[in-house]
PDB file of C-alpha atoms in Angstrom:
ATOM      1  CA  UNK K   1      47.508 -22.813  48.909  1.00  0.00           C
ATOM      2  CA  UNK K   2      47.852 -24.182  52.439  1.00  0.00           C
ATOM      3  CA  UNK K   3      44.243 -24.877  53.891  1.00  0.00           C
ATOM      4  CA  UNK K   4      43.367 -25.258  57.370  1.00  0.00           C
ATOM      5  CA  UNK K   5      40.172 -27.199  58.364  1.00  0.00           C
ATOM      6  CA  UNK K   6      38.476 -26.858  61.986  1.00  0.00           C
ATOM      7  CA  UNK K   7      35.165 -27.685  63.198  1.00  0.00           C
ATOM      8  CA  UNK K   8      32.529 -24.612  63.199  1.00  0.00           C
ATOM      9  CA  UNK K   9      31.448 -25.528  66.177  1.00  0.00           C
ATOM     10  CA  UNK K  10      32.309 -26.908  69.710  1.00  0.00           C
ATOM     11  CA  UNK K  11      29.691 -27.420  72.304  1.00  0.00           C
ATOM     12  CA  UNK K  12      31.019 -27.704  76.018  1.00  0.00           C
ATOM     13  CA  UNK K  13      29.586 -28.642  79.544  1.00  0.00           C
ATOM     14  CA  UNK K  14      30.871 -26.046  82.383  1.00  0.00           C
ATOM     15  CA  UNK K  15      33.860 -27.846  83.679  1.00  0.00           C
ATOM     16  CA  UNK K  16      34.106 -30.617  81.344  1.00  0.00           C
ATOM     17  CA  UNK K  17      36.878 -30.835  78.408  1.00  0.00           C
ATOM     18  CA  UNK K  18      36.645 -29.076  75.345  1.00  0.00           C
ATOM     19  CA  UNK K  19      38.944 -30.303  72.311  1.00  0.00           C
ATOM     20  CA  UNK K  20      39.451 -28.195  69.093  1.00  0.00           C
ATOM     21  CA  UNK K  21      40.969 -29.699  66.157  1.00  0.00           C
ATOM     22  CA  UNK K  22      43.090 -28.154  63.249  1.00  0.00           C
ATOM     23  CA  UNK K  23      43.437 -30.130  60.014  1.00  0.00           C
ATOM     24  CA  UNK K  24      46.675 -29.699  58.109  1.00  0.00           C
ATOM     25  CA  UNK K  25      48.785 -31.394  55.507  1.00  0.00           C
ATOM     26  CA  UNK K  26      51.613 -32.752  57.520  1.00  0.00           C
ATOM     27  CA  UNK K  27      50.853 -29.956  59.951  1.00  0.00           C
ATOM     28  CA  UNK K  28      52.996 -31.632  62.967  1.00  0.00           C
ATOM     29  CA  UNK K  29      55.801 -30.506  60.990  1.00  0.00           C
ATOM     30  CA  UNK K  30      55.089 -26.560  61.618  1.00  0.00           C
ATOM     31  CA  UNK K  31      54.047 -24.871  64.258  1.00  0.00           C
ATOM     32  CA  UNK K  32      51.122 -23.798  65.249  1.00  0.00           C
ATOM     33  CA  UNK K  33      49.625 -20.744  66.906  1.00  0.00           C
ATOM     34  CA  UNK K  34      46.304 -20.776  68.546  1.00  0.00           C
ATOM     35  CA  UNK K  35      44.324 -17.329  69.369  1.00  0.00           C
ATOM     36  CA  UNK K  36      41.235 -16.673  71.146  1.00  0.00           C
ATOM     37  CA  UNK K  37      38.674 -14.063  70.127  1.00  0.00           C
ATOM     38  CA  UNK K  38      35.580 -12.814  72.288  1.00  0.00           C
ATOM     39  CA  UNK K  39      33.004 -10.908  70.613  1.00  0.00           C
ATOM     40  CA  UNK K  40      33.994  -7.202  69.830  1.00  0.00           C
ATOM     41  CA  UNK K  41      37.461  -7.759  70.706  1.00  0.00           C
ATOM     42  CA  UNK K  42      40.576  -8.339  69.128  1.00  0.00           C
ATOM     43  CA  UNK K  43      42.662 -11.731  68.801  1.00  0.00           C
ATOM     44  CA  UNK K  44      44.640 -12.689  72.100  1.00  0.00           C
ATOM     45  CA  UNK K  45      47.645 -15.700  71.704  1.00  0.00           C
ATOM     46  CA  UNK K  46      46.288 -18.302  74.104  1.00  0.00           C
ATOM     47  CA  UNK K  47      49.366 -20.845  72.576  1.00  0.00           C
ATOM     48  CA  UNK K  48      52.100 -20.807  70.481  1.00  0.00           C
ATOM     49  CA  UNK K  49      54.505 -23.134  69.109  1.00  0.00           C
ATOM     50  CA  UNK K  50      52.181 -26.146  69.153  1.00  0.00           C
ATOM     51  CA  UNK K  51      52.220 -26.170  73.364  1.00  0.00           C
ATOM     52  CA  UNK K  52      53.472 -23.025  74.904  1.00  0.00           C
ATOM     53  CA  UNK K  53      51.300 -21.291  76.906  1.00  0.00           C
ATOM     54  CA  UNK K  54      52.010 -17.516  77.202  1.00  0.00           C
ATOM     55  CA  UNK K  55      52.050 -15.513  80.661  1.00  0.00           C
ATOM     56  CA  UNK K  56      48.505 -14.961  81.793  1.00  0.00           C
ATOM     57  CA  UNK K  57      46.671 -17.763  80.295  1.00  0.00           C
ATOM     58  CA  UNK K  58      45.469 -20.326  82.519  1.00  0.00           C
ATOM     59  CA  UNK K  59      46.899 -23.907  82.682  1.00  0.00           C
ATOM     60  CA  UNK K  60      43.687 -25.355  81.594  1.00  0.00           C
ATOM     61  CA  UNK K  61      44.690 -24.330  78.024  1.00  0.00           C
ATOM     62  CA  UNK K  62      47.239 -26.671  76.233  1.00  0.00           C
ATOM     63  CA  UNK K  63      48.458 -28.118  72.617  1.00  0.00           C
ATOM     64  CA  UNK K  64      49.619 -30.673  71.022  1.00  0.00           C
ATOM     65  CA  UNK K  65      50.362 -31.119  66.639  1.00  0.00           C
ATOM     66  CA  UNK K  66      51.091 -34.768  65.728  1.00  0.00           C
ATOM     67  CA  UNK K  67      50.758 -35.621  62.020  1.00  0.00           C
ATOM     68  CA  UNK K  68      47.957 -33.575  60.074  1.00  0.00           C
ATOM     69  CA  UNK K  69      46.315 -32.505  63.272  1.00  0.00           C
ATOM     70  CA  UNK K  70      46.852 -29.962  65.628  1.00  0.00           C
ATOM     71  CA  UNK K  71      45.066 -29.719  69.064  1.00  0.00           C
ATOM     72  CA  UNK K  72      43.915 -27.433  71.462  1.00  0.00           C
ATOM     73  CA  UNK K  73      42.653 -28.527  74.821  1.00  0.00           C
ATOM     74  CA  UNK K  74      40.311 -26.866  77.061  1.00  0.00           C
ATOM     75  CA  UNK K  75      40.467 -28.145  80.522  1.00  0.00           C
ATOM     76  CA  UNK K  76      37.557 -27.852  83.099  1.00  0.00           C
ATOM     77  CA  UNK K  77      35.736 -25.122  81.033  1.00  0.00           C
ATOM     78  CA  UNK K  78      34.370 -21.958  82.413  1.00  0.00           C
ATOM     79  CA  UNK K  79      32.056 -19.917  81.360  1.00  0.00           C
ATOM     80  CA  UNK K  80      34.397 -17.195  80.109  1.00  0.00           C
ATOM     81  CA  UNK K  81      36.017 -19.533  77.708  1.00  0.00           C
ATOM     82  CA  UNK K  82      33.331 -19.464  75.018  1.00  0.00           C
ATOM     83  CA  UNK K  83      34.698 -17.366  72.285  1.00  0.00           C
ATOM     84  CA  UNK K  84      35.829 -18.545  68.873  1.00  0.00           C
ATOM     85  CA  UNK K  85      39.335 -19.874  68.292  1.00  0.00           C
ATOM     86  CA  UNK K  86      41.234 -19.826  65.697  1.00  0.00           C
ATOM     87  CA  UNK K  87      45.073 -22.095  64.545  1.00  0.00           C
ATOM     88  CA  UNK K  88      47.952 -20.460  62.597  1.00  0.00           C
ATOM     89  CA  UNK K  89      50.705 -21.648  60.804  1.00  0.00           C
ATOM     90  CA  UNK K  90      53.231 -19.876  58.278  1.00  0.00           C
ATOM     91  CA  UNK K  91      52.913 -21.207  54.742  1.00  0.00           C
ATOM     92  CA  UNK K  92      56.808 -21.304  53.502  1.00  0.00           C
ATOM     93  CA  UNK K  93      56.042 -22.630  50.069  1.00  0.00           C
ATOM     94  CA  UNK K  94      53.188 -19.611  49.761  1.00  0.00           C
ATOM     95  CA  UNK K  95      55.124 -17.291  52.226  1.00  0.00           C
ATOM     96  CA  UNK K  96      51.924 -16.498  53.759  1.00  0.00           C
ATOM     97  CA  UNK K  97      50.669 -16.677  57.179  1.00  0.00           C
ATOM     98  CA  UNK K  98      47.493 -18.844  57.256  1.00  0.00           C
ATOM     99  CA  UNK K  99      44.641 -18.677  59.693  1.00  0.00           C
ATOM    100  CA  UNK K 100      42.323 -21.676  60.530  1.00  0.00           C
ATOM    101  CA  UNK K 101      39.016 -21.557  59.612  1.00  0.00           C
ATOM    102  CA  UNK K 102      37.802 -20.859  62.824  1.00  0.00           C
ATOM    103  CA  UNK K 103      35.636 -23.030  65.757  1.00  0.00           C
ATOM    104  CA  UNK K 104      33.535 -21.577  67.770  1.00  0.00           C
ATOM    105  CA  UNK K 105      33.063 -22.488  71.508  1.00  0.00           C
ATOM    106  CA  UNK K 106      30.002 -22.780  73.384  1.00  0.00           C
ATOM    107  CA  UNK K 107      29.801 -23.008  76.791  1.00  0.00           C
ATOM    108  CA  UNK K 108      26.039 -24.806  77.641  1.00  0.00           C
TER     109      UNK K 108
ATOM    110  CA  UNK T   1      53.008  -1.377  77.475  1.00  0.00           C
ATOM    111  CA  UNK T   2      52.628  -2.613  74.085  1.00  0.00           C
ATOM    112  CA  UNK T   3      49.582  -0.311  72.450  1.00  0.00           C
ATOM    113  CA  UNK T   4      49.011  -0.647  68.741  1.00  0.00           C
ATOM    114  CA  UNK T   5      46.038   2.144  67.415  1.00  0.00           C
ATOM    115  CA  UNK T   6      44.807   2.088  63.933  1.00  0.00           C
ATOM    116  CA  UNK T   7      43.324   4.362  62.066  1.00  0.00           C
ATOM    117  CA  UNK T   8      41.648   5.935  58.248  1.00  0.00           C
ATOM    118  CA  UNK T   9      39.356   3.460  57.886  1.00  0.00           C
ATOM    119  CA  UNK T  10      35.791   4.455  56.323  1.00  0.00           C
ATOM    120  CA  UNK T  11      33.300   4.079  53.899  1.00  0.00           C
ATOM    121  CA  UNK T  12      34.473   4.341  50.247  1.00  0.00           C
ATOM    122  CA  UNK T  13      33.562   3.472  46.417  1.00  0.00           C
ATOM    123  CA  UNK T  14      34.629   0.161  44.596  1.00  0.00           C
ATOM    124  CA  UNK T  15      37.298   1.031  42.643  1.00  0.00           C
ATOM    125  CA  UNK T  16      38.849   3.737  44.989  1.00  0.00           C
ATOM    126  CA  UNK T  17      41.827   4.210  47.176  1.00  0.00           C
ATOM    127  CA  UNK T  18      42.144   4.454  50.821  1.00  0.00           C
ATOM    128  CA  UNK T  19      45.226   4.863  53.260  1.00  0.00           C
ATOM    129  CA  UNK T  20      45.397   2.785  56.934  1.00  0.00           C
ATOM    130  CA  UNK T  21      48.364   3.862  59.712  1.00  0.00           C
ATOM    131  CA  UNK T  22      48.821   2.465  62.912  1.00  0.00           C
ATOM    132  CA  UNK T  23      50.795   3.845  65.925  1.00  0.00           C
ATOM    133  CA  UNK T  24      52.887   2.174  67.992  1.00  0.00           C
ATOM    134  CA  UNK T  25      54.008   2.573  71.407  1.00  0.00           C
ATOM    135  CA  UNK T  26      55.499   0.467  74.069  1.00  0.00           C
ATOM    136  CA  UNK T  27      58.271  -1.278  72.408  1.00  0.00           C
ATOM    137  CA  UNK T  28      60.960  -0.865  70.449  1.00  0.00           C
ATOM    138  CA  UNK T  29      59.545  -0.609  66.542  1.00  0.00           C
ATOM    139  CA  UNK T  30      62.013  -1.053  64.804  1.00  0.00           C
ATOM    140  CA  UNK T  31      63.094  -4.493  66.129  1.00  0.00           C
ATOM    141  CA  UNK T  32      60.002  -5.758  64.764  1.00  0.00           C
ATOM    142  CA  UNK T  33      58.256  -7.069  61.964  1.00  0.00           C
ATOM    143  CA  UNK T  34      54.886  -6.058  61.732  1.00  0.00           C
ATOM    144  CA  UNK T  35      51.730  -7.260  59.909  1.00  0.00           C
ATOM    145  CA  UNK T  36      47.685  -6.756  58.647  1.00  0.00           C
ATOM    146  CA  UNK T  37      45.256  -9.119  59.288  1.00  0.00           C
ATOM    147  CA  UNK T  38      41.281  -8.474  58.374  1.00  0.00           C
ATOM    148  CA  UNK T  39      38.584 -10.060  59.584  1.00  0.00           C
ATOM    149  CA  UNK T  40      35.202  -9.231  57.074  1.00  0.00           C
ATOM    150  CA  UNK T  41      31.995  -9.100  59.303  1.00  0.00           C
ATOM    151  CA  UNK T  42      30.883 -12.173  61.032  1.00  0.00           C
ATOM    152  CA  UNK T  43      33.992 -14.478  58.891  1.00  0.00           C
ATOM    153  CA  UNK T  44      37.219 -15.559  59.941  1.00  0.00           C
ATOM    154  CA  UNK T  45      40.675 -13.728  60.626  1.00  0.00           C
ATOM    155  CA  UNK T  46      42.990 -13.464  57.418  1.00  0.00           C
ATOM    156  CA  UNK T  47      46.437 -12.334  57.242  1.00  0.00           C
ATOM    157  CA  UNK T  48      46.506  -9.738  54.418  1.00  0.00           C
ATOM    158  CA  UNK T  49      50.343  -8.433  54.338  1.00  0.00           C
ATOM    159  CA  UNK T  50      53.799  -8.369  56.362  1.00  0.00           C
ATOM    160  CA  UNK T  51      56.780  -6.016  56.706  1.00  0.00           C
ATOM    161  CA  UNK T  52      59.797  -7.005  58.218  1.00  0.00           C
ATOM    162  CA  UNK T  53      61.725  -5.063  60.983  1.00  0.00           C
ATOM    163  CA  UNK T  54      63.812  -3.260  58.401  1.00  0.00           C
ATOM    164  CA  UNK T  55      61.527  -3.297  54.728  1.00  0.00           C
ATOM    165  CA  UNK T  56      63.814  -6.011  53.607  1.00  0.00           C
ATOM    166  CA  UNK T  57      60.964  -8.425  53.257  1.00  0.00           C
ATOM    167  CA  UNK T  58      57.400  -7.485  52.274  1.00  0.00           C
ATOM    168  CA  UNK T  59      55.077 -10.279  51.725  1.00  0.00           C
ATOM    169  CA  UNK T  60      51.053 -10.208  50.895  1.00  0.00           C
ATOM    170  CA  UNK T  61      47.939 -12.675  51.040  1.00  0.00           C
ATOM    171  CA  UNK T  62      47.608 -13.812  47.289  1.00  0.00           C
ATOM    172  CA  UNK T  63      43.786 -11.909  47.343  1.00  0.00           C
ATOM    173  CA  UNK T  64      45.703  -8.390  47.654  1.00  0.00           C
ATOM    174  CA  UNK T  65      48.942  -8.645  45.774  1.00  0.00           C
ATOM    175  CA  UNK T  66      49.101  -6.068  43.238  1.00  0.00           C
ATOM    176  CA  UNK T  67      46.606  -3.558  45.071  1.00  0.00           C
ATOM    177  CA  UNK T  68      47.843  -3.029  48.408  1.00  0.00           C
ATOM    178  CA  UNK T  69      50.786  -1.734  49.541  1.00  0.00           C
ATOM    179  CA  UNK T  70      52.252  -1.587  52.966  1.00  0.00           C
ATOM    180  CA  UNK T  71      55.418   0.153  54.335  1.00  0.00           C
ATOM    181  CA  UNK T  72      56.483   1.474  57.668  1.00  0.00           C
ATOM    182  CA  UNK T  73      58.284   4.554  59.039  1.00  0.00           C
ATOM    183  CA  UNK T  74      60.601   3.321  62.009  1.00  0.00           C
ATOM    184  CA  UNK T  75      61.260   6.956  62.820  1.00  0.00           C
ATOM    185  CA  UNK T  76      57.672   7.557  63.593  1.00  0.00           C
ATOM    186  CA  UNK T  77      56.763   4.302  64.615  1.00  0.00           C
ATOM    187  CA  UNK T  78      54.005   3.701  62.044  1.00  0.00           C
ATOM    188  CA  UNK T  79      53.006   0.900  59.867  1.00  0.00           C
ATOM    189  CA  UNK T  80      50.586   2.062  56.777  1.00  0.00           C
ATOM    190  CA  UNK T  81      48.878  -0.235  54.288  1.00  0.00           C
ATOM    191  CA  UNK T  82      47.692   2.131  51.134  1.00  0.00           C
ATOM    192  CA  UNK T  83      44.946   0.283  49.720  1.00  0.00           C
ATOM    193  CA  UNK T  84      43.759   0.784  45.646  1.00  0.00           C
ATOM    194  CA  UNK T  85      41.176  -0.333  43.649  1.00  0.00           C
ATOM    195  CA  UNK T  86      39.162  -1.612  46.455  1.00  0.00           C
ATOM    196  CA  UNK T  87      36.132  -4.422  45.988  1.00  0.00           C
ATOM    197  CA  UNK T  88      33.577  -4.905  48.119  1.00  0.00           C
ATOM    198  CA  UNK T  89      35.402  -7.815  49.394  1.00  0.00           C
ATOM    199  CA  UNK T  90      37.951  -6.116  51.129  1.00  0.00           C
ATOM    200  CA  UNK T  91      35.257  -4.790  53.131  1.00  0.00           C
ATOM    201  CA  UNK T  92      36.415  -5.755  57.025  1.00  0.00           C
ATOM    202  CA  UNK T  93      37.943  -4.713  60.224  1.00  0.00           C
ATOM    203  CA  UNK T  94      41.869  -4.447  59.822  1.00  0.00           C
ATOM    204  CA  UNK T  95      43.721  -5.374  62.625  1.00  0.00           C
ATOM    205  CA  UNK T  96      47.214  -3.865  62.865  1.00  0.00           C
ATOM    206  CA  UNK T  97      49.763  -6.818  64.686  1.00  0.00           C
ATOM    207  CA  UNK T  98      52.949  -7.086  66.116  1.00  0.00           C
ATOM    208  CA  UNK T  99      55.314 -10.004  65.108  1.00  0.00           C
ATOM    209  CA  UNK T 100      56.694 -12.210  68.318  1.00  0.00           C
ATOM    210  CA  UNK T 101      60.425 -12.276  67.274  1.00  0.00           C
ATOM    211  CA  UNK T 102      63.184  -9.730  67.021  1.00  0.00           C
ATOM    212  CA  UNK T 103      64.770  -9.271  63.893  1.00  0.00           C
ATOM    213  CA  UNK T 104      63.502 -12.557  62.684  1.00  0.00           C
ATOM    214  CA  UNK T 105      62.386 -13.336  59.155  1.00  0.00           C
ATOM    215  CA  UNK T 106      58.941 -14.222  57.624  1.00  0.00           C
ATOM    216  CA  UNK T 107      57.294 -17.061  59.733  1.00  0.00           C
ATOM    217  CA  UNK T 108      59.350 -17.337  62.858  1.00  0.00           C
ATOM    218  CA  UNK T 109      57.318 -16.060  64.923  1.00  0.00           C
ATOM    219  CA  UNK T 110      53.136 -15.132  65.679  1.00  0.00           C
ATOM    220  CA  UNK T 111      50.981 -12.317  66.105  1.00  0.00           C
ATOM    221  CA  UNK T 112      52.046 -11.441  70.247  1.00  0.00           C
ATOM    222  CA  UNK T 113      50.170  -8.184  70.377  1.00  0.00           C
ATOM    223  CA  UNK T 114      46.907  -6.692  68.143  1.00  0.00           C
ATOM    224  CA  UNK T 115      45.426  -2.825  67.929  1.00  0.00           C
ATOM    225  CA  UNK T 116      41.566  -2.797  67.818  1.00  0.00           C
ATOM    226  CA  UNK T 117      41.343  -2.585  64.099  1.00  0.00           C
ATOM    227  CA  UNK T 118      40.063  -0.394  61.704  1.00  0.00           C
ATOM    228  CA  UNK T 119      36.972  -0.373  59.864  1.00  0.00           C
ATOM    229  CA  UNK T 120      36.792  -0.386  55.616  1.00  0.00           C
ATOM    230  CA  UNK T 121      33.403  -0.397  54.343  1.00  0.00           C
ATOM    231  CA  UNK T 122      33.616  -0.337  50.135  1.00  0.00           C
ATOM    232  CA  UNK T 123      30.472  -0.122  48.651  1.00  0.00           C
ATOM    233  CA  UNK T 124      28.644   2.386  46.350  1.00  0.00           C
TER     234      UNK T 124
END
């Protein structure tokens, strides 16, 4: 089955850049989904399609998927940022969705 | 606006059934596909099963297949996993989702909009 890989754990300054990577099999050729999840709540779609930013999330989030890595960038940090993240893909050969294993964000 | 409530969660025995719904409001149901995704305490988010906007399609996570079921009633707006012969590892908060695209087939779209989940606790 298709297997994800991201970092546990991403420590970030307050207004410095925070970069979470997504390991994939020849993930740039999918796209991906990233979602953001704060403690006691449920997933929210920070981007999708590799880049796309939804209405409502701030510019300081982007993507980028080139190769067997997908991205998501952090810009100038805030405090309200730290929450774990987590990439998605669709599987076709497994026709399953597949999650990321998951980073979580700290804010120091 | 999009709300999505589950609900039946609870505490049951290894080896025993149990029955989740979730309402929708705010949209159009029927245009959608829809989907369950758990999360077990303190672990990561994993898609369990998908319906698409008409039944057509029904897909499940390879850790389920065989003992879950789920199926939707467009008329009421409700999407329902039954859930048999549970393990203690399907213990988890089930999060009821909302596929991005209308009409569209496994995999085109993401998870746009998420109810609060439900909570399964299977132990003895």
């Amino acid at each position: 089955s298709y297997v994800l890989t991201q970092p546990p754990s991403v420590s970030v300054a307050p207004g410095k850049t925070a970069r979470i990577t997504c390991g994939g099999n020849n993930i740039g050729s999918q796209g991906v989904h990233w979602y953001q999840q704060k403690p006691g709540q449920a997933p929210v779609l920070v981007i999708s399609y590799d880049s796309d930013r939804p209405s409502g999330i701030p510019e300081r989030f982007s993507g980028s998927n080139s190769g067997n890595t997908a991205t998501l960038t952090i810009s100038r940090v805030e405090a309200g940022d730290e929450a774990d993240y987590y990439c998605q893909v669709w599987d076709s050969s497994g026709d399953h969705y597949v999650f990321g294993t998951g980073t979580k964000v700290t804010v120091l | 606006e999009v709300q999505l409530v589950e609900s039946g969660g609870g505490l049951v025995q290894p080896g025993r059934s149990l029955r989740l719904s979730c309402a929708a409001s705010g949209f159009t149901f029927g245009d959608y596909a829809m989907h369950w995704v758990r999360q077990a305490p303190g672990k990561g988010l994993e898609w369990v099963s998908g319906i698409t906007w008409k039944s057509g399609r029904i897909d499940y996570a390879d850790s389920v297949k065989g003992r879950f079921t789920i199926s939707r009633d467009n008329a009421k707006n409700s999407l329902y996993l039954q859930m048999s012969s549970l393990r203690a590892e399907d213990t988890a908060l089930y999060y009821c989702a909302k596929d991005s695209m209308v009409a569209a087939p496994p995999g085109v779209g993401y998870f746009d909009y998420w109810g609060q989940g439900t909570l399964v606790t299977v132990s003895s």
